[in-house]
């Protein structure tokens, strides 16, 4: 156990005693962050633990909504390989937990992940007693991984990614990260670049495989005509009006998209704009901008009921998990977090529906998705808001060319097919070893 690991725990314990009392008091007063608080400290209800049945026990940790989607594809593959296995899926965020419970129901035991305190992780592991702990993407928690190995669980990192931004931070705390990485027996990474960055942190090449992105694999399974038909009814589409979907927008991108939309309306006045912000708490900010522009608007919850009807020119999605299927009705798509230096979003969620996908220069967190679109020419990268407006207007007024780009976009997703099965096979092999 190296000095960096001891220092990590010393700081951990200090922060706990300083911050927990006021945090607990705040939670009791406001009710915020109280959901799953006991579980975050490793206390899982006996009824929940007693309901876990099957063998082997596979604990999969997926931090938030995006990771849950990747986990879903791998879980489907695992249950085909091992029908009698027990799956425990943990998340860090409240949205991730809600989505996991909605997505899996009672088929999978869904819990909050323990905080990375020694006592919390030991308590959690002694309750769940996993045969294998599987972390997704970049979930590398020193205490949790070390405690899992000491209790006899095997540990894997699957659908692994280390972004260009992440590696800079990891290299600064290399001695601590190495201690955590040493607990992981096998790494099933997304891209060659992810594997190369792992090796920069000292992971032996023989422990690493490259198997693609399971999130993208799941997308193909979710594309059904019924979802498109359902959304056409929800959004009251007649079949000939252009639809611009702006997904996972952040910061100044809300203003940019509404400015672009204003220009589009001058040429195509029937165009519908659907905005899905990355953070639903930003809804009021978007409403204020829409009002200032003089556009009519409705929230998604106001049009999604039998007696409701979409009449506004702008719809703001204020729900979780609806964006991916909404891409099905788009004529063109903008994926946010890319015109600002925020790393981008999953552009293949739109590409799988055969839609032309626009994105800005910042795609550091989704270089694997961008690389797939680059292979086929299914993506449209723009450098700024001016180029975004010009190119969107061009493709909206040239629908045949837009359809051709959309087909190339779907082709890109097909190149990734089978990734979830490969990641599941890595877990299966580890369990059997």
GROMACS .gro file of C-alpha atoms in nm:
model
  433
    1UNK     CA    1   0.000   0.000   0.000
    2UNK     CA    2   0.176   0.318  -0.117
    3UNK     CA    3   0.203   0.658   0.048
    4UNK     CA    4  -0.042   0.820  -0.200
    5UNK     CA    5  -0.312   0.568  -0.105
    6UNK     CA    6  -0.258   0.636   0.267
    7UNK     CA    7  -0.272   1.010   0.203
    8UNK     CA    8  -0.596   0.963   0.001
    9UNK     CA    9  -0.761   0.792   0.297
   10UNK     CA   10  -0.626   1.044   0.546
   11UNK     CA   11  -0.783   1.327   0.342
   12UNK     CA   12  -1.100   1.120   0.295
   13UNK     CA   13  -1.147   1.069   0.667
   14UNK     CA   14  -1.071   1.432   0.744
   15UNK     CA   15  -1.322   1.560   0.492
   16UNK     CA   16  -1.585   1.318   0.623
   17UNK     CA   17  -1.564   1.447   0.981
   18UNK     CA   18  -1.559   1.810   0.865
   19UNK     CA   19  -1.832   1.797   0.602
   20UNK     CA   20  -2.073   1.524   0.707
   21UNK     CA   21  -2.235   1.697   1.010
   22UNK     CA   22  -2.342   2.012   0.819
   23UNK     CA   23  -2.437   1.799   0.517
   24UNK     CA   24  -2.657   1.572   0.733
   25UNK     CA   25  -2.820   1.874   0.896
   26UNK     CA   26  -2.888   2.031   0.552
   27UNK     CA   27  -3.039   1.705   0.427
   28UNK     CA   28  -3.270   1.678   0.728
   29UNK     CA   29  -3.385   2.038   0.685
   30UNK     CA   30  -3.441   2.040   0.309
   31UNK     CA   31  -3.491   1.675   0.214
   32UNK     CA   32  -3.239   1.715  -0.067
   33UNK     CA   33  -2.986   1.434  -0.129
   34UNK     CA   34  -3.170   1.212   0.119
   35UNK     CA   35  -3.259   0.953  -0.145
   36UNK     CA   36  -3.035   0.652  -0.091
   37UNK     CA   37  -2.823   0.824   0.175
   38UNK     CA   38  -2.795   0.506   0.384
   39UNK     CA   39  -2.695   0.302   0.080
   40UNK     CA   40  -2.419   0.553   0.000
   41UNK     CA   41  -2.268   0.461   0.335
   42UNK     CA   42  -2.297   0.090   0.260
   43UNK     CA   43  -2.622   0.014   0.441
   44UNK     CA   44  -2.851  -0.184   0.212
   45UNK     CA   45  -3.195  -0.302   0.337
   46UNK     CA   46  -3.203  -0.669   0.438
   47UNK     CA   47  -3.510  -0.722   0.220
   48UNK     CA   48  -3.317  -0.599  -0.085
   49UNK     CA   49  -3.014  -0.818  -0.011
   50UNK     CA   50  -3.228  -1.125   0.064
   51UNK     CA   51  -3.402  -1.090  -0.273
   52UNK     CA   52  -3.075  -1.133  -0.463
   53UNK     CA   53  -3.077  -1.483  -0.607
   54UNK     CA   54  -2.868  -1.662  -0.864
   55UNK     CA   55  -2.504  -1.734  -0.919
   56UNK     CA   56  -2.251  -1.596  -0.990
   57UNK     CA   57  -2.319  -1.255  -0.838
   58UNK     CA   58  -2.205  -0.982  -1.075
   59UNK     CA   59  -2.195  -0.628  -0.936
   60UNK     CA   60  -2.185  -0.372  -1.219
   61UNK     CA   61  -2.118  -0.007  -1.137
   62UNK     CA   62  -2.247   0.256  -1.380
   63UNK     CA   63  -2.220   0.613  -1.251
   64UNK     CA   64  -2.505   0.789  -1.433
   65UNK     CA   65  -2.766   0.764  -1.710
   66UNK     CA   66  -2.513   0.726  -1.991
   67UNK     CA   67  -2.324   0.446  -1.821
   68UNK     CA   68  -2.652   0.270  -1.735
   69UNK     CA   69  -2.726   0.252  -2.107
   70UNK     CA   70  -2.389   0.087  -2.168
   71UNK     CA   71  -2.450  -0.149  -1.877
   72UNK     CA   72  -2.791  -0.246  -2.019
   73UNK     CA   73  -2.638  -0.380  -2.338
   74UNK     CA   74  -2.375  -0.578  -2.148
   75UNK     CA   75  -2.633  -0.713  -1.902
   76UNK     CA   76  -2.845  -0.841  -2.191
   77UNK     CA   77  -2.542  -1.024  -2.327
   78UNK     CA   78  -2.442  -1.158  -1.983
   79UNK     CA   79  -2.784  -1.304  -1.913
   80UNK     CA   80  -2.767  -1.492  -2.243
   81UNK     CA   81  -2.426  -1.631  -2.147
   82UNK     CA   82  -2.522  -1.704  -1.784
   83UNK     CA   83  -2.902  -1.725  -1.745
   84UNK     CA   84  -2.874  -1.805  -1.372
   85UNK     CA   85  -2.646  -1.515  -1.277
   86UNK     CA   86  -2.750  -1.242  -1.033
   87UNK     CA   87  -2.695  -0.886  -1.152
   88UNK     CA   88  -2.655  -0.597  -0.908
   89UNK     CA   89  -2.639  -0.257  -1.077
   90UNK     CA   90  -2.518   0.047  -0.882
   91UNK     CA   91  -2.525   0.413  -0.978
   92UNK     CA   92  -2.389   0.732  -0.827
   93UNK     CA   93  -2.646   0.989  -0.942
   94UNK     CA   94  -3.016   1.011  -0.862
   95UNK     CA   95  -3.106   1.036  -1.232
   96UNK     CA   96  -2.896   0.729  -1.303
   97UNK     CA   97  -3.074   0.536  -1.028
   98UNK     CA   98  -3.420   0.641  -1.149
   99UNK     CA   99  -3.336   0.541  -1.504
  100UNK     CA  100  -3.188   0.207  -1.392
  101UNK     CA  101  -3.501   0.119  -1.195
  102UNK     CA  102  -3.725   0.224  -1.483
  103UNK     CA  103  -3.514   0.037  -1.738
  104UNK     CA  104  -3.481  -0.292  -1.546
  105UNK     CA  105  -3.775  -0.304  -1.306
  106UNK     CA  106  -3.736  -0.607  -1.077
  107UNK     CA  107  -3.516  -0.799  -1.319
  108UNK     CA  108  -3.201  -0.642  -1.174
  109UNK     CA  109  -3.118  -0.530  -0.821
  110UNK     CA  110  -3.054  -0.154  -0.844
  111UNK     CA  111  -2.868   0.023  -0.562
  112UNK     CA  112  -2.671   0.338  -0.494
  113UNK     CA  113  -2.295   0.294  -0.498
  114UNK     CA  114  -2.113   0.337  -0.167
  115UNK     CA  115  -1.897   0.643  -0.115
  116UNK     CA  116  -1.528   0.558  -0.141
  117UNK     CA  117  -1.469   0.549   0.235
  118UNK     CA  118  -1.310   0.232   0.375
  119UNK     CA  119  -1.599   0.163   0.614
  120UNK     CA  120  -1.866   0.230   0.348
  121UNK     CA  121  -1.720   0.004   0.080
  122UNK     CA  122  -1.646  -0.278   0.324
  123UNK     CA  123  -2.001  -0.266   0.459
  124UNK     CA  124  -2.147  -0.262   0.107
  125UNK     CA  125  -1.932  -0.549  -0.018
  126UNK     CA  126  -2.000  -0.764   0.288
  127UNK     CA  127  -2.375  -0.718   0.224
  128UNK     CA  128  -2.379  -0.782  -0.152
  129UNK     CA  129  -2.094  -1.040  -0.157
  130UNK     CA  130  -2.020  -1.019  -0.529
  131UNK     CA  131  -1.817  -1.282  -0.713
  132UNK     CA  132  -1.703  -1.014  -0.955
  133UNK     CA  133  -1.708  -0.634  -0.944
  134UNK     CA  134  -1.738  -0.473  -1.288
  135UNK     CA  135  -1.671  -0.100  -1.325
  136UNK     CA  136  -1.777   0.080  -1.642
  137UNK     CA  137  -1.590   0.346  -1.835
  138UNK     CA  138  -1.371   0.549  -1.594
  139UNK     CA  139  -1.509   0.444  -1.257
  140UNK     CA  140  -1.182   0.388  -1.069
  141UNK     CA  141  -1.230   0.408  -0.691
  142UNK     CA  142  -0.922   0.305  -0.485
  143UNK     CA  143  -1.089   0.190  -0.162
  144UNK     CA  144  -1.370   0.007  -0.337
  145UNK     CA  145  -1.141  -0.183  -0.571
  146UNK     CA  146  -0.891  -0.274  -0.300
  147UNK     CA  147  -1.163  -0.390  -0.060
  148UNK     CA  148  -1.327  -0.600  -0.333
  149UNK     CA  149  -1.004  -0.786  -0.407
  150UNK     CA  150  -0.933  -0.841  -0.037
  151UNK     CA  151  -1.280  -0.993   0.006
  152UNK     CA  152  -1.214  -1.236  -0.278
  153UNK     CA  153  -1.406  -1.071  -0.562
  154UNK     CA  154  -1.257  -1.052  -0.908
  155UNK     CA  155  -1.245  -0.704  -1.063
  156UNK     CA  156  -1.285  -0.588  -1.423
  157UNK     CA  157  -1.308  -0.256  -1.603
  158UNK     CA  158  -1.526  -0.290  -1.913
  159UNK     CA  159  -1.640  -0.052  -2.182
  160UNK     CA  160  -1.340   0.136  -2.052
  161UNK     CA  161  -1.242   0.478  -2.169
  162UNK     CA  162  -0.978   0.729  -2.067
  163UNK     CA  163  -1.024   1.059  -2.242
  164UNK     CA  164  -0.750   1.299  -2.341
  165UNK     CA  165  -0.864   1.529  -2.062
  166UNK     CA  166  -0.875   1.250  -1.802
  167UNK     CA  167  -0.525   1.119  -1.866
  168UNK     CA  168  -0.374   1.458  -1.778
  169UNK     CA  169  -0.538   1.444  -1.436
  170UNK     CA  170  -0.456   1.077  -1.380
  171UNK     CA  171  -0.089   1.131  -1.459
  172UNK     CA  172  -0.074   1.395  -1.183
  173UNK     CA  173  -0.194   1.136  -0.928
  174UNK     CA  174  -0.028   0.840  -1.095
  175UNK     CA  175   0.092   0.675  -0.772
  176UNK     CA  176  -0.263   0.664  -0.635
  177UNK     CA  177  -0.420   0.554  -0.963
  178UNK     CA  178  -0.162   0.276  -1.007
  179UNK     CA  179  -0.261   0.129  -0.671
  180UNK     CA  180  -0.624   0.119  -0.784
  181UNK     CA  181  -0.546  -0.013  -1.132
  182UNK     CA  182  -0.337  -0.293  -0.982
  183UNK     CA  183  -0.657  -0.435  -0.831
  184UNK     CA  184  -0.820  -0.473  -1.173
  185UNK     CA  185  -0.751  -0.807  -1.336
  186UNK     CA  186  -0.875  -0.735  -1.686
  187UNK     CA  187  -0.945  -0.423  -1.891
  188UNK     CA  188  -1.191  -0.432  -2.181
  189UNK     CA  189  -1.146  -0.094  -2.346
  190UNK     CA  190  -1.334   0.094  -2.617
  191UNK     CA  191  -1.052   0.213  -2.844
  192UNK     CA  192  -0.682   0.173  -2.911
  193UNK     CA  193  -0.628   0.524  -2.772
  194UNK     CA  194  -0.788   0.421  -2.441
  195UNK     CA  195  -0.558   0.120  -2.420
  196UNK     CA  196  -0.254   0.335  -2.497
  197UNK     CA  197  -0.344   0.578  -2.217
  198UNK     CA  198  -0.387   0.288  -1.975
  199UNK     CA  199  -0.036   0.170  -2.056
  200UNK     CA  200   0.089   0.523  -1.985
  201UNK     CA  201  -0.043   0.463  -1.631
  202UNK     CA  202   0.152   0.139  -1.603
  203UNK     CA  203  -0.108  -0.125  -1.694
  204UNK     CA  204   0.053  -0.424  -1.871
  205UNK     CA  205  -0.051  -0.469  -2.233
  206UNK     CA  206  -0.148  -0.834  -2.178
  207UNK     CA  207  -0.427  -0.730  -1.937
  208UNK     CA  208  -0.597  -0.512  -2.201
  209UNK     CA  209  -0.845  -0.587  -2.481
  210UNK     CA  210  -1.013  -0.348  -2.727
  211UNK     CA  211  -1.379  -0.430  -2.786
  212UNK     CA  212  -1.573  -0.119  -2.895
  213UNK     CA  213  -1.847   0.076  -2.720
  214UNK     CA  214  -2.140  -0.117  -2.571
  215UNK     CA  215  -2.352   0.200  -2.555
  216UNK     CA  216  -2.351   0.217  -2.931
  217UNK     CA  217  -2.437  -0.152  -2.961
  218UNK     CA  218  -2.748  -0.102  -2.750
  219UNK     CA  219  -2.865   0.177  -2.978
  220UNK     CA  220  -2.924  -0.067  -3.265
  221UNK     CA  221  -3.150  -0.278  -3.044
  222UNK     CA  222  -3.361   0.026  -2.951
  223UNK     CA  223  -3.447   0.143  -3.303
  224UNK     CA  224  -3.804   0.035  -3.377
  225UNK     CA  225  -4.068   0.184  -3.610
  226UNK     CA  226  -4.316   0.194  -3.321
  227UNK     CA  227  -4.105   0.453  -3.136
  228UNK     CA  228  -4.100   0.679  -3.439
  229UNK     CA  229  -4.478   0.644  -3.487
  230UNK     CA  230  -4.535   0.719  -3.120
  231UNK     CA  231  -4.328   1.039  -3.135
  232UNK     CA  232  -4.496   1.155  -3.456
  233UNK     CA  233  -4.828   1.142  -3.269
  234UNK     CA  234  -4.691   1.311  -2.956
  235UNK     CA  235  -4.546   1.599  -3.159
  236UNK     CA  236  -4.853   1.622  -3.384
  237UNK     CA  237  -4.651   1.595  -3.706
  238UNK     CA  238  -4.829   1.606  -4.041
  239UNK     CA  239  -4.539   1.449  -4.230
  240UNK     CA  240  -4.389   1.738  -4.427
  241UNK     CA  241  -4.265   1.991  -4.171
  242UNK     CA  242  -3.889   2.003  -4.098
  243UNK     CA  243  -3.787   1.908  -3.745
  244UNK     CA  244  -3.468   2.030  -3.577
  245UNK     CA  245  -3.374   1.841  -3.260
  246UNK     CA  246  -3.107   1.997  -3.039
  247UNK     CA  247  -2.998   1.739  -2.784
  248UNK     CA  248  -2.795   1.770  -2.462
  249UNK     CA  249  -2.742   2.144  -2.508
  250UNK     CA  250  -2.545   2.339  -2.250
  251UNK     CA  251  -2.442   2.694  -2.169
  252UNK     CA  252  -2.446   2.938  -2.460
  253UNK     CA  253  -2.564   2.664  -2.698
  254UNK     CA  254  -2.925   2.739  -2.602
  255UNK     CA  255  -2.887   3.094  -2.733
  256UNK     CA  256  -2.701   2.971  -3.042
  257UNK     CA  257  -2.967   2.716  -3.136
  258UNK     CA  258  -3.249   2.968  -3.095
  259UNK     CA  259  -3.060   3.219  -3.311
  260UNK     CA  260  -3.007   2.951  -3.577
  261UNK     CA  261  -3.374   2.856  -3.554
  262UNK     CA  262  -3.473   3.220  -3.606
  263UNK     CA  263  -3.278   3.219  -3.935
  264UNK     CA  264  -3.429   2.887  -4.045
  265UNK     CA  265  -3.783   3.017  -3.989
  266UNK     CA  266  -3.722   3.294  -4.239
  267UNK     CA  267  -3.683   3.029  -4.511
  268UNK     CA  268  -3.883   2.736  -4.367
  269UNK     CA  269  -4.153   2.882  -4.137
  270UNK     CA  270  -4.310   2.542  -4.059
  271UNK     CA  271  -3.996   2.411  -3.888
  272UNK     CA  272  -4.041   2.259  -3.541
  273UNK     CA  273  -3.760   2.299  -3.286
  274UNK     CA  274  -3.721   2.045  -3.006
  275UNK     CA  275  -3.464   2.131  -2.737
  276UNK     CA  276  -3.345   1.875  -2.481
  277UNK     CA  277  -3.101   2.042  -2.237
  278UNK     CA  278  -2.830   1.829  -2.080
  279UNK     CA  279  -2.945   1.945  -1.736
  280UNK     CA  280  -3.321   1.965  -1.677
  281UNK     CA  281  -3.270   2.227  -1.405
  282UNK     CA  282  -3.180   2.471  -1.686
  283UNK     CA  283  -3.534   2.456  -1.828
  284UNK     CA  284  -3.638   2.795  -1.691
  285UNK     CA  285  -3.335   2.960  -1.849
  286UNK     CA  286  -3.434   2.819  -2.188
  287UNK     CA  287  -3.795   2.927  -2.139
  288UNK     CA  288  -3.677   3.283  -2.072
  289UNK     CA  289  -3.474   3.287  -2.397
  290UNK     CA  290  -3.765   3.142  -2.598
  291UNK     CA  291  -4.001   3.406  -2.458
  292UNK     CA  292  -3.753   3.683  -2.533
  293UNK     CA  293  -3.741   3.564  -2.895
  294UNK     CA  294  -4.121   3.570  -2.914
  295UNK     CA  295  -4.158   3.198  -2.995
  296UNK     CA  296  -4.446   2.991  -2.867
  297UNK     CA  297  -4.336   2.693  -2.657
  298UNK     CA  298  -4.461   2.388  -2.471
  299UNK     CA  299  -4.290   2.146  -2.235
  300UNK     CA  300  -4.275   1.778  -2.327
  301UNK     CA  301  -4.493   1.689  -2.028
  302UNK     CA  302  -4.762   1.927  -2.161
  303UNK     CA  303  -4.800   1.744  -2.493
  304UNK     CA  304  -4.753   1.381  -2.386
  305UNK     CA  305  -5.104   1.279  -2.283
  306UNK     CA  306  -5.414   1.151  -2.471
  307UNK     CA  307  -5.600   1.482  -2.450
  308UNK     CA  308  -5.294   1.698  -2.525
  309UNK     CA  309  -5.177   1.839  -2.856
  310UNK     CA  310  -4.858   2.005  -2.969
  311UNK     CA  311  -4.937   2.350  -3.109
  312UNK     CA  312  -4.621   2.549  -3.028
  313UNK     CA  313  -4.324   2.596  -3.259
  314UNK     CA  314  -4.074   2.507  -2.984
  315UNK     CA  315  -4.093   2.206  -2.752
  316UNK     CA  316  -3.860   2.177  -2.452
  317UNK     CA  317  -3.799   1.825  -2.324
  318UNK     CA  318  -3.822   1.835  -1.945
  319UNK     CA  319  -3.809   1.458  -1.889
  320UNK     CA  320  -3.526   1.206  -1.851
  321UNK     CA  321  -3.465   0.932  -2.107
  322UNK     CA  322  -3.684   1.061  -2.392
  323UNK     CA  323  -3.420   1.226  -2.609
  324UNK     CA  324  -3.292   0.912  -2.786
  325UNK     CA  325  -3.633   0.817  -2.924
  326UNK     CA  326  -3.710   1.181  -3.012
  327UNK     CA  327  -3.421   1.173  -3.260
  328UNK     CA  328  -3.638   0.936  -3.467
  329UNK     CA  329  -3.853   1.225  -3.595
  330UNK     CA  330  -3.570   1.470  -3.666
  331UNK     CA  331  -3.486   1.604  -4.008
  332UNK     CA  332  -3.149   1.719  -3.871
  333UNK     CA  333  -2.986   1.699  -3.528
  334UNK     CA  334  -2.746   1.910  -3.325
  335UNK     CA  335  -2.563   1.737  -3.038
  336UNK     CA  336  -2.461   1.976  -2.762
  337UNK     CA  337  -2.164   2.014  -2.533
  338UNK     CA  338  -1.960   2.056  -2.850
  339UNK     CA  339  -1.974   2.424  -2.944
  340UNK     CA  340  -1.856   2.499  -2.592
  341UNK     CA  341  -1.539   2.322  -2.471
  342UNK     CA  342  -1.732   2.056  -2.277
  343UNK     CA  343  -1.625   1.737  -2.452
  344UNK     CA  344  -1.934   1.671  -2.662
  345UNK     CA  345  -2.216   1.418  -2.637
  346UNK     CA  346  -2.302   1.080  -2.786
  347UNK     CA  347  -2.363   1.169  -3.151
  348UNK     CA  348  -2.444   0.808  -3.241
  349UNK     CA  349  -2.772   0.827  -3.050
  350UNK     CA  350  -2.901   1.033  -3.341
  351UNK     CA  351  -2.694   0.861  -3.610
  352UNK     CA  352  -2.856   0.524  -3.538
  353UNK     CA  353  -3.187   0.668  -3.663
  354UNK     CA  354  -3.022   0.762  -3.994
  355UNK     CA  355  -3.013   1.136  -3.922
  356UNK     CA  356  -2.754   1.396  -4.028
  357UNK     CA  357  -2.572   1.487  -3.706
  358UNK     CA  358  -2.418   1.831  -3.647
  359UNK     CA  359  -2.164   1.895  -3.372
  360UNK     CA  360  -1.901   2.151  -3.280
  361UNK     CA  361  -1.523   2.126  -3.243
  362UNK     CA  362  -1.524   1.997  -2.883
  363UNK     CA  363  -1.569   1.618  -2.899
  364UNK     CA  364  -1.290   1.505  -2.666
  365UNK     CA  365  -1.512   1.276  -2.459
  366UNK     CA  366  -1.666   1.105  -2.761
  367UNK     CA  367  -1.375   1.065  -2.999
  368UNK     CA  368  -1.475   0.701  -3.053
  369UNK     CA  369  -1.818   0.807  -3.181
  370UNK     CA  370  -1.668   1.082  -3.393
  371UNK     CA  371  -1.414   0.837  -3.540
  372UNK     CA  372  -1.695   0.604  -3.650
  373UNK     CA  373  -1.884   0.888  -3.821
  374UNK     CA  374  -1.563   1.009  -3.982
  375UNK     CA  375  -1.515   0.665  -4.138
  376UNK     CA  376  -1.842   0.686  -4.329
  377UNK     CA  377  -1.889   1.062  -4.365
  378UNK     CA  378  -2.209   1.055  -4.160
  379UNK     CA  379  -2.120   1.346  -3.931
  380UNK     CA  380  -2.117   1.720  -3.997
  381UNK     CA  381  -1.869   1.906  -3.778
  382UNK     CA  382  -1.890   2.286  -3.766
  383UNK     CA  383  -1.645   2.533  -3.618
  384UNK     CA  384  -1.891   2.794  -3.487
  385UNK     CA  385  -2.250   2.919  -3.475
  386UNK     CA  386  -2.227   3.088  -3.816
  387UNK     CA  387  -2.123   2.769  -3.991
  388UNK     CA  388  -2.389   2.575  -3.800
  389UNK     CA  389  -2.664   2.806  -3.928
  390UNK     CA  390  -2.541   2.796  -4.288
  391UNK     CA  391  -2.502   2.420  -4.306
  392UNK     CA  392  -2.826   2.342  -4.125
  393UNK     CA  393  -3.018   2.563  -4.364
  394UNK     CA  394  -2.845   2.399  -4.659
  395UNK     CA  395  -2.941   2.045  -4.557
  396UNK     CA  396  -3.296   2.142  -4.462
  397UNK     CA  397  -3.345   2.287  -4.810
  398UNK     CA  398  -3.173   1.984  -4.973
  399UNK     CA  399  -3.353   1.691  -4.807
  400UNK     CA  400  -3.218   1.429  -5.051
  401UNK     CA  401  -2.862   1.516  -4.953
  402UNK     CA  402  -2.963   1.512  -4.586
  403UNK     CA  403  -3.107   1.161  -4.629
  404UNK     CA  404  -2.784   1.044  -4.794
  405UNK     CA  405  -2.575   1.174  -4.501
  406UNK     CA  406  -2.819   1.013  -4.259
  407UNK     CA  407  -2.770   0.672  -4.420
  408UNK     CA  408  -2.395   0.710  -4.384
  409UNK     CA  409  -2.448   0.799  -4.018
  410UNK     CA  410  -2.639   0.475  -3.952
  411UNK     CA  411  -2.370   0.282  -4.138
  412UNK     CA  412  -2.121   0.413  -3.883
  413UNK     CA  413  -2.318   0.263  -3.593
  414UNK     CA  414  -2.327  -0.073  -3.770
  415UNK     CA  415  -1.944  -0.077  -3.765
  416UNK     CA  416  -1.959  -0.109  -3.384
  417UNK     CA  417  -2.208  -0.398  -3.377
  418UNK     CA  418  -2.123  -0.678  -3.133
  419UNK     CA  419  -1.931  -0.471  -2.876
  420UNK     CA  420  -2.160  -0.561  -2.584
  421UNK     CA  421  -2.116  -0.932  -2.652
  422UNK     CA  422  -1.737  -0.890  -2.651
  423UNK     CA  423  -1.737  -0.704  -2.317
  424UNK     CA  424  -1.969  -0.967  -2.166
  425UNK     CA  425  -1.738  -1.242  -2.290
  426UNK     CA  426  -1.448  -1.077  -2.100
  427UNK     CA  427  -1.651  -1.089  -1.775
  428UNK     CA  428  -1.755  -1.449  -1.844
  429UNK     CA  429  -1.393  -1.552  -1.901
  430UNK     CA  430  -1.283  -1.378  -1.579
  431UNK     CA  431  -1.550  -1.556  -1.376
  432UNK     CA  432  -1.448  -1.893  -1.519
  433UNK     CA  433  -1.074  -1.835  -1.468
   0.00000   0.00000   0.00000
